[in-house]
Coordinates of C-alpha atoms in Angstrom, one line a residue:
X1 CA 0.3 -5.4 -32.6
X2 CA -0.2 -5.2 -28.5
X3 CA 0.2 -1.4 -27.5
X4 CA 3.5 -1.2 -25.4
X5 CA 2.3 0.2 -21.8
X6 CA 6.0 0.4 -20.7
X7 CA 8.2 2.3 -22.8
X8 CA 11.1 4.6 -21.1
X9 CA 13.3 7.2 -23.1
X10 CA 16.0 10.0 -22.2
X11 CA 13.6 11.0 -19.4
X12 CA 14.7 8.0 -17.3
X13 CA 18.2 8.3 -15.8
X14 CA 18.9 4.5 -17.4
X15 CA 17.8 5.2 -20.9
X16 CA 19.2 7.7 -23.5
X17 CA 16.8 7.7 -26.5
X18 CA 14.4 10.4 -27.2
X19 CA 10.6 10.4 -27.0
X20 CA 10.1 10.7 -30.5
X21 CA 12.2 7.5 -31.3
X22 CA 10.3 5.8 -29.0
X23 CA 6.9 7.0 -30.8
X24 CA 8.1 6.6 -34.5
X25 CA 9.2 2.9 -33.5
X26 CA 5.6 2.0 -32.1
X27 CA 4.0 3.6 -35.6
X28 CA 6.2 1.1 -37.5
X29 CA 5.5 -1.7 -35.3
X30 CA 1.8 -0.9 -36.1
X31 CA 0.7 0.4 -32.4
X32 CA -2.3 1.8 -32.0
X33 CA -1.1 3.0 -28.4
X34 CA 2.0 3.5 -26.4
X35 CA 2.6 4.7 -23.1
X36 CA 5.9 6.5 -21.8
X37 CA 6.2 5.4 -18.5
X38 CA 9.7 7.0 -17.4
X39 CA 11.3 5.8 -13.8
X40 CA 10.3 8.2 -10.6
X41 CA 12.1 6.3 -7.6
X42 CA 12.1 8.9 -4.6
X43 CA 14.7 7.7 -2.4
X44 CA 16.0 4.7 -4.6
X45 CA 19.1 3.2 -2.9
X46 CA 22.3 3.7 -5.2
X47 CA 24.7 1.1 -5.6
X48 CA 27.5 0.3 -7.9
X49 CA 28.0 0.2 -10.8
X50 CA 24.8 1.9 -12.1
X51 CA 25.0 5.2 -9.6
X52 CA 21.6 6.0 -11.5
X53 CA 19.2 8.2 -9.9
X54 CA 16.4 6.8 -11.2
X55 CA 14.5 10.6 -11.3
X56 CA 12.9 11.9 -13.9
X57 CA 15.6 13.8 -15.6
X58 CA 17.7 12.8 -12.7
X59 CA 15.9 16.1 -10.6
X60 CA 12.3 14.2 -10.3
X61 CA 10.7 17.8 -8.2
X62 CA 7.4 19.1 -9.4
X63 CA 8.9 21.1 -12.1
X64 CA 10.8 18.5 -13.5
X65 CA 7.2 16.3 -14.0
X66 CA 5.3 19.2 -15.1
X67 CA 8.0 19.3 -18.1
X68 CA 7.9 15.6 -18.7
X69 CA 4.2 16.1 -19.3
X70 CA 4.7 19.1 -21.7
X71 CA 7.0 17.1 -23.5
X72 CA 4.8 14.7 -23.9
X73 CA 1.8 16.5 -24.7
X74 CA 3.3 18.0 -27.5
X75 CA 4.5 14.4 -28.9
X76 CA 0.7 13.5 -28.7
X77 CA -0.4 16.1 -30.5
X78 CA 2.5 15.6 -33.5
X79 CA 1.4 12.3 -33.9
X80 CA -2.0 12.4 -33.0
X81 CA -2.9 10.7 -36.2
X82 CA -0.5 8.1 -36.1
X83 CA -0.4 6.5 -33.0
X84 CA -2.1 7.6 -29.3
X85 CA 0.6 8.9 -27.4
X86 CA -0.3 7.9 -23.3
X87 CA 0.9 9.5 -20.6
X88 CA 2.7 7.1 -18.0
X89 CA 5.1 7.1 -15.2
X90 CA 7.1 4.1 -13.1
X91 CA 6.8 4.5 -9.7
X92 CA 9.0 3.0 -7.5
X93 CA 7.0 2.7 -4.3
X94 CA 8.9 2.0 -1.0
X95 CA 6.4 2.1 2.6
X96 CA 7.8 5.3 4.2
X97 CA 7.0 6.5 0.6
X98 CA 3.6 6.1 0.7
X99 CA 2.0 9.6 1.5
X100 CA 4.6 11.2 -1.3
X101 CA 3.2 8.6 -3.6
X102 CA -0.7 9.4 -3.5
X103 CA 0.1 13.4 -3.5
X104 CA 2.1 13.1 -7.3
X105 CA -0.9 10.5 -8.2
X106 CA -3.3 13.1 -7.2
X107 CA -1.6 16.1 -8.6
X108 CA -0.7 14.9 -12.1
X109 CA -2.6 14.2 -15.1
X110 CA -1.1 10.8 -16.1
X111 CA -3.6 8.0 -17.9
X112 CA -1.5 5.2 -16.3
X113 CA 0.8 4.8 -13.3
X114 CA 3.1 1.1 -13.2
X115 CA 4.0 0.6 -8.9
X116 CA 6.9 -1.4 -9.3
X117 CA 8.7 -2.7 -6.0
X118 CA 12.2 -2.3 -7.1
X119 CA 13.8 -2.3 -3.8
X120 CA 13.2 -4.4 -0.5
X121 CA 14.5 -4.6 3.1
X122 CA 15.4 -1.2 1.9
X123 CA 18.4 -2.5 -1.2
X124 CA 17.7 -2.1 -4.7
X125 CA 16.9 -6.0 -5.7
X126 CA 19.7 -6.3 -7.8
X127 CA 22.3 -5.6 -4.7
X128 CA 23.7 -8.6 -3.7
X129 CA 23.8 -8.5 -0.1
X130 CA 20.4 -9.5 -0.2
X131 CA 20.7 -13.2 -1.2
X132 CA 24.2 -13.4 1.1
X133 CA 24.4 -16.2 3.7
X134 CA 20.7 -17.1 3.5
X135 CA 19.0 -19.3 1.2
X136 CA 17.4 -17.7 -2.1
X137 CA 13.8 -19.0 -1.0
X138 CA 13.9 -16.5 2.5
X139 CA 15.2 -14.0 0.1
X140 CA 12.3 -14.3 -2.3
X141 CA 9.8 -14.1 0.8
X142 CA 11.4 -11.2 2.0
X143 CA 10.6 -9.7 -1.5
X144 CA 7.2 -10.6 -1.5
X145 CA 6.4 -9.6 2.1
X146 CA 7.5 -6.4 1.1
X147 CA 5.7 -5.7 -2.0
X148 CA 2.1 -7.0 -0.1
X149 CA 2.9 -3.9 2.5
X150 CA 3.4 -1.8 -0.8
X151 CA 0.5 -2.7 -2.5
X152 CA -1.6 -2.2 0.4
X153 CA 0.0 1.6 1.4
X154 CA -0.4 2.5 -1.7
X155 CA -2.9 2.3 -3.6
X156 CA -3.2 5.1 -6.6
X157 CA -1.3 2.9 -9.1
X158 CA -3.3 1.2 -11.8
X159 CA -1.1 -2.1 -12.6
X160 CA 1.4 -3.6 -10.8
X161 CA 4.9 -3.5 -12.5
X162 CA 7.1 -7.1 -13.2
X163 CA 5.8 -8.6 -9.7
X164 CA 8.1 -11.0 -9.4
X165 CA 10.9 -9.5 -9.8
X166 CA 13.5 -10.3 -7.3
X167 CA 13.3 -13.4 -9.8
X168 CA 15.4 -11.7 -11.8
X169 CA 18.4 -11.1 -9.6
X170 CA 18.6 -13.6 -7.2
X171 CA 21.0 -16.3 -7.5
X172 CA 18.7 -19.1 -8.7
X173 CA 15.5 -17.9 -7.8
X174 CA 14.0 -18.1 -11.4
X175 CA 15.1 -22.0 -11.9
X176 CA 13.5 -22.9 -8.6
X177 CA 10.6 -20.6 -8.1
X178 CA 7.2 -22.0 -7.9
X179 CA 4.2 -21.0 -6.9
X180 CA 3.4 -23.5 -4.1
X181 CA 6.5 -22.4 -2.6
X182 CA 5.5 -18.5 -2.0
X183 CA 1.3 -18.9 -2.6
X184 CA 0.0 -17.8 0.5
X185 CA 1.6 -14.2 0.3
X186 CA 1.3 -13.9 -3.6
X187 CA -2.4 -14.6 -3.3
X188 CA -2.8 -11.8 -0.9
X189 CA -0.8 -9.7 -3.5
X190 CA -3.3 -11.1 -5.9
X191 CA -6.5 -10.3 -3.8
X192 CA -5.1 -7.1 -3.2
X193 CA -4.9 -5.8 -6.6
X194 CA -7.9 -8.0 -7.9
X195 CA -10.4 -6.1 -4.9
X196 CA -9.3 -2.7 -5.0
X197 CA -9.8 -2.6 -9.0
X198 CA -5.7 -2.4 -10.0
X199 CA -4.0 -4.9 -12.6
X200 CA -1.0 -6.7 -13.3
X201 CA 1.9 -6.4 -16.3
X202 CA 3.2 -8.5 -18.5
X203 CA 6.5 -7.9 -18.6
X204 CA 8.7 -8.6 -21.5
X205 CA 12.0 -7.0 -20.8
X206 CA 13.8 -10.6 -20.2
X207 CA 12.3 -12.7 -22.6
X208 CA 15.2 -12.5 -24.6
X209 CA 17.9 -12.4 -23.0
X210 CA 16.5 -15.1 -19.9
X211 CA 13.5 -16.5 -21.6
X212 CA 10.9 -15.6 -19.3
X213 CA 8.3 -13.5 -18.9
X214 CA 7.3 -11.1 -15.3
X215 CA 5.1 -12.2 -13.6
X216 CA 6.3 -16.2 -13.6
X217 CA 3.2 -17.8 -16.1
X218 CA 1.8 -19.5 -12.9
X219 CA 1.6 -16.1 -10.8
X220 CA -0.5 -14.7 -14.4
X221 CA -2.5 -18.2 -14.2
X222 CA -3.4 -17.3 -10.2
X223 CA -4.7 -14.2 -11.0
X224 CA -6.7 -14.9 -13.3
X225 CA -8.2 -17.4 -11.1
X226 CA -8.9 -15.4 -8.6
X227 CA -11.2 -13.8 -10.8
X228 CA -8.6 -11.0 -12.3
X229 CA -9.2 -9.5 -15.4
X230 CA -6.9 -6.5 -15.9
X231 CA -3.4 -7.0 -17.9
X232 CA -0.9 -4.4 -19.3
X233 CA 1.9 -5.9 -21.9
X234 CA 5.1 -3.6 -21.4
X235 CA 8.7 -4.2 -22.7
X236 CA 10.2 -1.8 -20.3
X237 CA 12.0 -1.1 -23.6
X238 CA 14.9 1.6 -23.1
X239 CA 15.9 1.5 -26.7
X240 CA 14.0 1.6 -29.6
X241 CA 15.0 -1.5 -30.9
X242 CA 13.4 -3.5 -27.8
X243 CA 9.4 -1.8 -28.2
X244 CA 7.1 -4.8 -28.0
X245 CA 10.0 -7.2 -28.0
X246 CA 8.4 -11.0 -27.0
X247 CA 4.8 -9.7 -27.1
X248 CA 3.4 -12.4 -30.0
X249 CA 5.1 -14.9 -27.6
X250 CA 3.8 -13.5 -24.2
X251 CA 0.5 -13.1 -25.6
X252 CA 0.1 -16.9 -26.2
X253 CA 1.5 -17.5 -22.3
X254 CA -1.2 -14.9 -20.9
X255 CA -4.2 -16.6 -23.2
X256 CA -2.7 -20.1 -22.1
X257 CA -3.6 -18.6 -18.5
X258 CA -7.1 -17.8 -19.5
X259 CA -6.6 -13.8 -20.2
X260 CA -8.1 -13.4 -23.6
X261 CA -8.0 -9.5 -23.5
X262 CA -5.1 -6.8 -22.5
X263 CA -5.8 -3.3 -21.3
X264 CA -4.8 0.3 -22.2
X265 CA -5.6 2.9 -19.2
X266 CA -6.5 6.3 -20.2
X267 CA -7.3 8.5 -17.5
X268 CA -6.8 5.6 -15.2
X269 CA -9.7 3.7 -16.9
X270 CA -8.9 0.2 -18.2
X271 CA -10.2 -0.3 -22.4
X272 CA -10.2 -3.3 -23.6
X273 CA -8.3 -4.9 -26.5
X274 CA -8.5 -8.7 -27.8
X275 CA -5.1 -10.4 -27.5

């Protein structure tokens, strides 16, 4: 079974489910790995009807990390083993963020960090006065024009999270996105990531519910054209019950795209596992 590299629990304003749920559902999926990556989004723009804080235990200071750590550190040790407990974190990175970014890298001892561009044009994606009296195309630009400044500011994250995911939310940008369309700035998101050493995620999260898979097949395809190597598999699972949900699918899409091997970061170092 494909190690989960994006798993969030009760530490994640959106999720309710203990760490140890979370651990004991990996063990009976047969995981060797899995990786609690729980949402830290400084400054992440509330809207209705989620009012989520999207903190770590909806503080996100120092302290608050520091005990998301501990917590986990025990959980490795129970389980030790079992199953290889990984210590992770979402980071919702935003440009004025950038400095605040690089100092938590720096400061904490996590084997993985996901950047995810969750918010653009500074809305949270899913708000939908982004896609109001323009067409969905400028929206989806807007997106991506964003997320190559990101990328570039900061750069202490190891894979980038669901990549295209304003595809999600915007009012038919999934039925009518393709990749000649937006190319020229997802290839410099590509190079970006592919030059500086950092990867990209599989993410599975919709797969069931939409069918589809972040990054678009065709943005996975690019990559590895461009002579990427590094992939992550995450659910983004915040219930037990959706761990490594679409990964036997997924897994045939990414080796389809030429990716025969998926990675598992450990102090920020990529190991390699065959698909």
């Amino acid at each position: 079974m494909i190690s989960d590299m994006h798993v969030h629990t009760r530490w994640s304003s959106d999720s309710k489910v203990p760490v140890e749920m979370q651990i004991q559902r990996g063990i009976e999926l047969g995981m060797k790995q899995i990786c609690i990556t729980d949402h830290q989004d400084y400054d992440a723009p509330v809207f209705p009807p989620d009012f989520f804080t999207f903190l770590l235990d909806d503080k996100g200071d120092d302290d608050t990390i520091t005990a998301y750590l501990t917590d986990l550190a025990c959980l490795r040790e129970r389980y030790a083993d079992k199953i290889e407990v990984l210590f992770g974190i979402e980071l919702g990175i935003q440009p004025h963020l950038t400095e605040k970014l690089n100092q938590v890298a720096a400061r904490f001892p996590f084997d993985y960090i996901i950047g995810s561009t969750h918010t653009f044009q500074k809305m949270d994606a899913e708000d939908a006065r982004h896609y109001e009296g323009i067409d969905i195309e400028t929206a989806v630009r807007r997106y991506f024009e964003d997320e190559l400044v990101n990328v570039r500011g900061f750069r202490s994250f190891d894979a980038a999270g669901h990549m295209d995911f304003v595809l999600r939310y915007g009012p038919g940008a999934a039925e009518t996105f393709t990749y000649a369309k937006y190319g020229d700035i997802i290839d410099e998101i590509l190079k970006e990531l592919i030059q500086s050493g950092r990867g990209i995620e599989c993410n599975t999260s919709k797969f069931k519910a939409k069918n589809m898979i972040n990054p678009n097949r065709s943005i996975i395809k690019r990559y590895c054209e461009l002579g990427g190597e590094i992939i992550t598999f995450g659910s983004d699972a915040h219930v037990s019950e959706r761990l490594g949900e679409g990964f036997r699918e997924a897994g045939e899409i990414v080796k389809e795209c030429g990716l025969k091997y998926y990675a598992v970061f450990r102090n920020h170092k990529p190991d390699f596992y065959k698909i």
